[in-house]
Amino acid sequence: MARHQGGSVAVPPPTVRPIRKVLIANRGEIALRVVRACQELGISSVAVYSDADAQAPHVREADEAVWIGPAAASESYLKGDHLIEVARAVGADAIHPGYGFLSEREWFARAVRDAGLIWIGPPAEAIAAMGSKTAARTLAIAAGTPVVPGTTEALRDAADATAVAARFGYPVLLKAAAGGGGKGMRVVREPGEIAAALASAQREAKNAFGDDAVYVEKYIEGPRHVEIQILADQYGNCIALGERECSIQRRHQKMIEEAPSVAVSPDLRKRMGDAAVAAARAAGYVNAGTCEFLLAKNGEFYFLEMNTRIQVEHPVTELVMGVDLVQWQLRIAAGEALPFTEAPAPRGWAIECRITSEDPANGFLPSTGRIAYLHIPSGPGVRWDGGIEVGSVVGLSYDPLLAKLIVFAPTRDAAIARMERALQELVIDGVETSREFHLRVLADAEFRRGEIDIQWLESRLPALLATAPPAETVHVAAIAAALIADRERRSPAATGVAARVASGARDARSTESDWARTARLDARRGL
Ligand code: ADP
């Protein structure tokens, strides 16, 4: 094994091999995104699908599709060995893992490579190096990348925790070394709380990851979540493609992302970019990846972790940087060298809203059903990365992300106005979605001023949910509902519409319903 890029992690030498056929080990919008990248590069694509996805758009759009099992991910999308067998059987040369599922499993990246296939992602060694929070911190510290003050060793017991916390000062954050998804994390504000917090963090970590190692970080108050996109080829070229502002989070789940960040100056962008590149190099990183940072109020930034895959929010970077990240994933994996050594400056402003099948009015409870009507926004500067269509059944087997609505405009204000317009155009009928909630966030004065941090959304949530939806929407919806009800009275053939529209009009007093929106759009079309 060759040492690579002067980093501390040994990774194999470059592979240069054309990719002609890619198996996509994923589903939903990201599977479709990869299919589209393949189509534009003249590469054939093979979709895989579970029982739940037999009719899914990614299955139809791919050149081939292979059934891989029942709806449960553990019996389909997570069966790595089976996916490798399928890839070989269809004559694929490469596997793209998307995000989630098997994308950050070191063993899978290694098994794909051992099977003689190209892994469209970082080397298994780099995934391993960034795999645990403590390993990533150790690597970042060695690379000179600033990390949150704290330790890299697992705490022995409560006495050890108390001593370490005293060294860094309260509040501290206990974190599971193997953590992910916010699990095994506890904020501790005073010494009296530490023993109980340690025990529960260890228990949660053990249950979730089978590893109860917990360490200490200083708890940073009110930071932003700012992450840096990396692209690295197999020849040591590694560039940072600017930042994404991802502070709008609920329970550690991002809801709205933008690029660039109002809080990042060109000088800070350069320093954060250099820090991210240093960490990536130390890990022997190749392909697309993301270094997540906390940006504190005082302007200090701290490396949190590296996501060793394509991210959900990659489109905002694509739009402001003019780079197709998924195509570059494929090109880098095939052995192409990056044509740039300097990152371009971001141009314009991009915002992404995650459209999920969750009901904000009901504590973001997952909503299920069949998509009965779908109107996708379009027009200048609007991009829809979706995985649904009319007839799609939204169940509970997978992530609630239905689609991503992304806009691009010259300025942040123009991008917000464009997103509001696009969200007004969007109609999804059949499941509750986050659509209207996004409009509430976008209308908020603090959001509009860019005065946000990672706690902002949760603290603002009650007020946001209590506000009335945009007045004009309600007004138009009510008129449209009345018009349709009237039309139906004269033409009873349109069964049931009036009742549903009437309920829509009722709902419109508090929040516009899907039926009211359908009616509104019909009214606009003069129906
Ligand atoms: P996970 O991998 O479980 O998502 P992260 O380390 O990415 O864990 O942290 C999740 C979130 O918790 C971050 O996005 C941030 O909002 C918050 N967080 C993490 N570390 C700190 C810290 N030291 N101080 C304050 N907030 C933190």
mmCIF file of N, CA, C and O in Angstrom, residues 361-410:
data_model
loop_
_atom_site.group_PDB
_atom_site.id
_atom_site.type_symbol
_atom_site.label_atom_id
_atom_site.label_comp_id
_atom_site.label_asym_id
_atom_site.label_seq_id
_atom_site.Cartn_x
_atom_site.Cartn_y
_atom_site.Cartn_z
ATOM 1 N N ALA A 361 -47.428 20.678 12.105
ATOM 2 C CA ALA A 361 -48.493 21.042 13.042
ATOM 3 C C ALA A 361 -48.697 19.953 14.101
ATOM 4 O O ALA A 361 -49.331 20.181 15.122
ATOM 5 N N ASN A 362 -48.155 18.770 13.841
ATOM 6 C CA ASN A 362 -48.305 17.651 14.778
ATOM 7 C C ASN A 362 -46.954 17.137 15.242
ATOM 8 O O ASN A 362 -46.658 15.937 15.157
ATOM 9 N N GLY A 363 -46.122 18.040 15.684
ATOM 10 C CA GLY A 363 -44.820 17.646 16.214
ATOM 11 C C GLY A 363 -43.940 16.959 15.193
ATOM 12 O O GLY A 363 -43.104 16.122 15.538
ATOM 13 N N PHE A 364 -44.116 17.304 13.923
ATOM 14 C CA PHE A 364 -43.315 16.732 12.823
ATOM 15 C C PHE A 364 -43.472 15.212 12.737
ATOM 16 O O PHE A 364 -42.545 14.494 12.367
ATOM 17 N N LEU A 365 -44.636 14.742 13.057
ATOM 18 C CA LEU A 365 -44.932 13.311 12.950
ATOM 19 C C LEU A 365 -44.830 12.889 11.486
ATOM 20 O O LEU A 365 -45.324 13.589 10.608
ATOM 21 N N PRO A 366 -44.219 11.731 11.221
ATOM 22 C CA PRO A 366 -44.164 11.267 9.826
ATOM 23 C C PRO A 366 -45.581 11.070 9.279
ATOM 24 O O PRO A 366 -46.454 10.595 9.991
ATOM 25 N N SER A 367 -45.771 11.462 8.037
ATOM 26 C CA SER A 367 -47.087 11.338 7.410
ATOM 27 C C SER A 367 -46.972 10.329 6.266
ATOM 28 O O SER A 367 -45.982 10.317 5.536
ATOM 29 N N THR A 368 -47.962 9.477 6.133
ATOM 30 C CA THR A 368 -47.910 8.466 5.074
ATOM 31 C C THR A 368 -49.117 8.616 4.162
ATOM 32 O O THR A 368 -50.115 9.223 4.532
ATOM 33 N N GLY A 369 -49.013 8.063 2.974
ATOM 34 C CA GLY A 369 -50.132 8.121 2.040
ATOM 35 C C GLY A 369 -49.656 7.960 0.604
ATOM 36 O O GLY A 369 -48.492 7.627 0.359
ATOM 37 N N ARG A 370 -50.570 8.218 -0.309
ATOM 38 C CA ARG A 370 -50.253 8.102 -1.733
ATOM 39 C C ARG A 370 -50.287 9.501 -2.324
ATOM 40 O O ARG A 370 -51.196 10.280 -2.024
ATOM 41 N N ILE A 371 -49.281 9.835 -3.116
ATOM 42 C CA ILE A 371 -49.270 11.172 -3.726
ATOM 43 C C ILE A 371 -50.379 11.210 -4.786
ATOM 44 O O ILE A 371 -50.299 10.539 -5.816
ATOM 45 N N ALA A 372 -51.416 12.002 -4.494
ATOM 46 C CA ALA A 372 -52.572 12.042 -5.387
ATOM 47 C C ALA A 372 -52.433 13.155 -6.425
ATOM 48 O O ALA A 372 -53.017 13.091 -7.504
ATOM 49 N N TYR A 373 -51.705 14.188 -6.064
ATOM 50 C CA TYR A 373 -51.526 15.320 -6.980
ATOM 51 C C TYR A 373 -50.170 15.933 -6.678
ATOM 52 O O TYR A 373 -49.775 16.061 -5.519
ATOM 53 N N LEU A 374 -49.461 16.302 -7.723
ATOM 54 C CA LEU A 374 -48.133 16.914 -7.529
ATOM 55 C C LEU A 374 -47.947 18.000 -8.569
ATOM 56 O O LEU A 374 -48.081 17.748 -9.767
ATOM 57 N N HIS A 375 -47.685 19.199 -8.087
ATOM 58 C CA HIS A 375 -47.334 20.283 -9.011
ATOM 59 C C HIS A 375 -45.939 20.756 -8.619
ATOM 60 O O HIS A 375 -45.733 21.283 -7.522
ATOM 61 N N ILE A 376 -44.981 20.546 -9.513
ATOM 62 C CA ILE A 376 -43.578 20.873 -9.217
ATOM 63 C C ILE A 376 -43.281 22.295 -9.694
ATOM 64 O O ILE A 376 -43.558 22.620 -10.844
ATOM 65 N N PRO A 377 -42.712 23.119 -8.808
ATOM 66 C CA PRO A 377 -42.410 24.496 -9.206
ATOM 67 C C PRO A 377 -41.356 24.538 -10.322
ATOM 68 O O PRO A 377 -40.506 23.646 -10.408
ATOM 69 N N SER A 378 -41.413 25.577 -11.110
ATOM 70 C CA SER A 378 -40.385 25.731 -12.156
ATOM 71 C C SER A 378 -40.133 27.225 -12.342
ATOM 72 O O SER A 378 -40.399 28.008 -11.449
ATOM 73 N N GLY A 379 -39.635 27.601 -13.492
ATOM 74 C CA GLY A 379 -39.329 29.009 -13.747
ATOM 75 C C GLY A 379 -37.894 29.323 -13.392
ATOM 76 O O GLY A 379 -37.142 28.448 -12.964
ATOM 77 N N PRO A 380 -37.506 30.608 -13.577
ATOM 78 C CA PRO A 380 -36.100 30.990 -13.422
ATOM 79 C C PRO A 380 -35.498 30.569 -12.084
ATOM 80 O O PRO A 380 -36.116 30.770 -11.039
ATOM 81 N N GLY A 381 -34.316 29.967 -12.147
ATOM 82 C CA GLY A 381 -33.545 29.702 -10.929
ATOM 83 C C GLY A 381 -34.113 28.666 -9.993
ATOM 84 O O GLY A 381 -33.764 28.648 -8.819
ATOM 85 N N VAL A 382 -35.004 27.796 -10.475
ATOM 86 C CA VAL A 382 -35.607 26.803 -9.578
ATOM 87 C C VAL A 382 -35.156 25.403 -9.967
ATOM 88 O O VAL A 382 -35.176 25.040 -11.141
ATOM 89 N N ARG A 383 -34.721 24.627 -8.986
ATOM 90 C CA ARG A 383 -34.303 23.242 -9.219
ATOM 91 C C ARG A 383 -35.061 22.325 -8.258
ATOM 92 O O ARG A 383 -35.197 22.635 -7.074
ATOM 93 N N TRP A 384 -35.518 21.221 -8.779
ATOM 94 C CA TRP A 384 -36.278 20.242 -7.987
ATOM 95 C C TRP A 384 -35.526 18.927 -8.063
ATOM 96 O O TRP A 384 -35.414 18.337 -9.138
ATOM 97 N N ASP A 385 -34.965 18.479 -6.947
ATOM 98 C CA ASP A 385 -34.333 17.155 -6.892
ATOM 99 C C ASP A 385 -35.289 16.282 -6.087
ATOM 100 O O ASP A 385 -35.287 16.305 -4.852
ATOM 101 N N GLY A 386 -36.132 15.557 -6.787
ATOM 102 C CA GLY A 386 -37.186 14.815 -6.101
ATOM 103 C C GLY A 386 -37.146 13.341 -6.407
ATOM 104 O O GLY A 386 -36.498 12.900 -7.352
ATOM 105 N N GLY A 387 -37.854 12.588 -5.576
ATOM 106 C CA GLY A 387 -37.923 11.145 -5.792
ATOM 107 C C GLY A 387 -39.354 10.650 -5.801
ATOM 108 O O GLY A 387 -39.593 9.475 -5.608
ATOM 109 N N ILE A 388 -40.296 11.589 -6.007
ATOM 110 C CA ILE A 388 -41.709 11.187 -5.991
ATOM 111 C C ILE A 388 -42.417 11.648 -7.253
ATOM 112 O O ILE A 388 -41.925 12.520 -7.977
ATOM 113 N N GLU A 389 -43.571 11.059 -7.490
ATOM 114 C CA GLU A 389 -44.447 11.480 -8.574
ATOM 115 C C GLU A 389 -45.876 11.108 -8.173
ATOM 116 O O GLU A 389 -46.076 10.470 -7.124
ATOM 117 N N VAL A 390 -46.836 11.488 -8.989
ATOM 118 C CA VAL A 390 -48.216 11.133 -8.679
ATOM 119 C C VAL A 390 -48.315 9.608 -8.627
ATOM 120 O O VAL A 390 -47.792 8.918 -9.498
ATOM 121 N N GLY A 391 -48.908 9.092 -7.585
ATOM 122 C CA GLY A 391 -49.030 7.636 -7.436
ATOM 123 C C GLY A 391 -48.004 7.051 -6.479
ATOM 124 O O GLY A 391 -48.164 5.931 -6.003
ATOM 125 N N SER A 392 -46.919 7.793 -6.183
ATOM 126 C CA SER A 392 -45.913 7.270 -5.244
ATOM 127 C C SER A 392 -46.546 7.040 -3.878
ATOM 128 O O SER A 392 -47.320 7.874 -3.396
ATOM 129 N N VAL A 393 -46.201 5.923 -3.279
ATOM 130 C CA VAL A 393 -46.712 5.632 -1.939
ATOM 131 C C VAL A 393 -45.616 5.988 -0.927
ATOM 132 O O VAL A 393 -44.485 5.521 -1.036
ATOM 133 N N VAL A 394 -45.959 6.860 0.011
ATOM 134 C CA VAL A 394 -44.999 7.284 1.034
ATOM 135 C C VAL A 394 -45.288 6.479 2.304
ATOM 136 O O VAL A 394 -46.363 6.610 2.888
ATOM 137 N N GLY A 395 -44.340 5.637 2.671
ATOM 138 C CA GLY A 395 -44.544 4.777 3.842
ATOM 139 C C GLY A 395 -43.608 5.166 4.965
ATOM 140 O O GLY A 395 -43.070 6.279 4.988
ATOM 141 N N LEU A 396 -43.399 4.240 5.877
ATOM 142 C CA LEU A 396 -42.554 4.524 7.034
ATOM 143 C C LEU A 396 -41.215 3.789 6.964
ATOM 144 O O LEU A 396 -40.408 3.873 7.877
ATOM 145 N N SER A 397 -40.990 3.060 5.852
ATOM 146 C CA SER A 397 -39.775 2.245 5.791
ATOM 147 C C SER A 397 -38.504 3.070 5.642
ATOM 148 O O SER A 397 -37.427 2.622 6.008
ATOM 149 N N TYR A 398 -38.637 4.270 5.051
ATOM 150 C CA TYR A 398 -37.429 5.036 4.733
ATOM 151 C C TYR A 398 -37.517 6.459 5.272
ATOM 152 O O TYR A 398 -38.530 6.885 5.801
ATOM 153 N N ASP A 399 -36.422 7.189 5.056
ATOM 154 C CA ASP A 399 -36.309 8.581 5.437
ATOM 155 C C ASP A 399 -37.482 9.393 4.851
ATOM 156 O O ASP A 399 -37.917 9.126 3.741
ATOM 157 N N PRO A 400 -37.994 10.363 5.606
ATOM 158 C CA PRO A 400 -39.146 11.125 5.089
ATOM 159 C C PRO A 400 -38.814 12.174 4.007
ATOM 160 O O PRO A 400 -39.700 12.924 3.596
ATOM 161 N N LEU A 401 -37.564 12.233 3.553
ATOM 162 C CA LEU A 401 -37.215 13.235 2.541
ATOM 163 C C LEU A 401 -37.871 12.880 1.195
ATOM 164 O O LEU A 401 -37.537 11.866 0.582
ATOM 165 N N LEU A 402 -38.810 13.714 0.755
ATOM 166 C CA LEU A 402 -39.499 13.467 -0.520
ATOM 167 C C LEU A 402 -38.740 14.113 -1.666
ATOM 168 O O LEU A 402 -38.659 13.570 -2.763
ATOM 169 N N ALA A 403 -38.227 15.292 -1.401
ATOM 170 C CA ALA A 403 -37.589 16.070 -2.467
ATOM 171 C C ALA A 403 -36.847 17.235 -1.850
ATOM 172 O O ALA A 403 -37.054 17.565 -0.677
ATOM 173 N N LYS A 404 -36.000 17.857 -2.668
ATOM 174 C CA LYS A 404 -35.320 19.073 -2.253
ATOM 175 C C LYS A 404 -35.684 20.155 -3.250
ATOM 176 O O LYS A 404 -35.598 19.925 -4.456
ATOM 177 N N LEU A 405 -36.126 21.275 -2.729
ATOM 178 C CA LEU A 405 -36.432 22.419 -3.588
ATOM 179 C C LEU A 405 -35.271 23.389 -3.426
ATOM 180 O O LEU A 405 -34.963 23.801 -2.303
ATOM 181 N N ILE A 406 -34.627 23.710 -4.536
ATOM 182 C CA ILE A 406 -33.423 24.543 -4.473
ATOM 183 C C ILE A 406 -33.607 25.738 -5.407
ATOM 184 O O ILE A 406 -34.095 25.569 -6.525
ATOM 185 N N VAL A 407 -33.224 26.908 -4.928
ATOM 186 C CA VAL A 407 -33.293 28.086 -5.807
ATOM 187 C C VAL A 407 -31.934 28.759 -5.872
ATOM 188 O O VAL A 407 -31.099 28.624 -4.963
ATOM 189 N N PHE A 408 -31.743 29.485 -6.953
ATOM 190 C CA PHE A 408 -30.503 30.217 -7.183
ATOM 191 C C PHE A 408 -30.868 31.617 -7.664
ATOM 192 O O PHE A 408 -31.735 31.775 -8.529
ATOM 193 N N ALA A 409 -30.249 32.646 -7.077
ATOM 194 C CA ALA A 409 -30.531 34.037 -7.461
ATOM 195 C C ALA A 409 -29.276 34.862 -7.181
ATOM 196 O O ALA A 409 -28.363 34.392 -6.497
ATOM 197 N N PRO A 410 -29.251 36.096 -7.686
ATOM 198 C CA PRO A 410 -28.014 36.889 -7.501
ATOM 199 C C PRO A 410 -27.708 37.226 -6.047
ATOM 200 O O PRO A 410 -26.541 37.329 -5.669
#
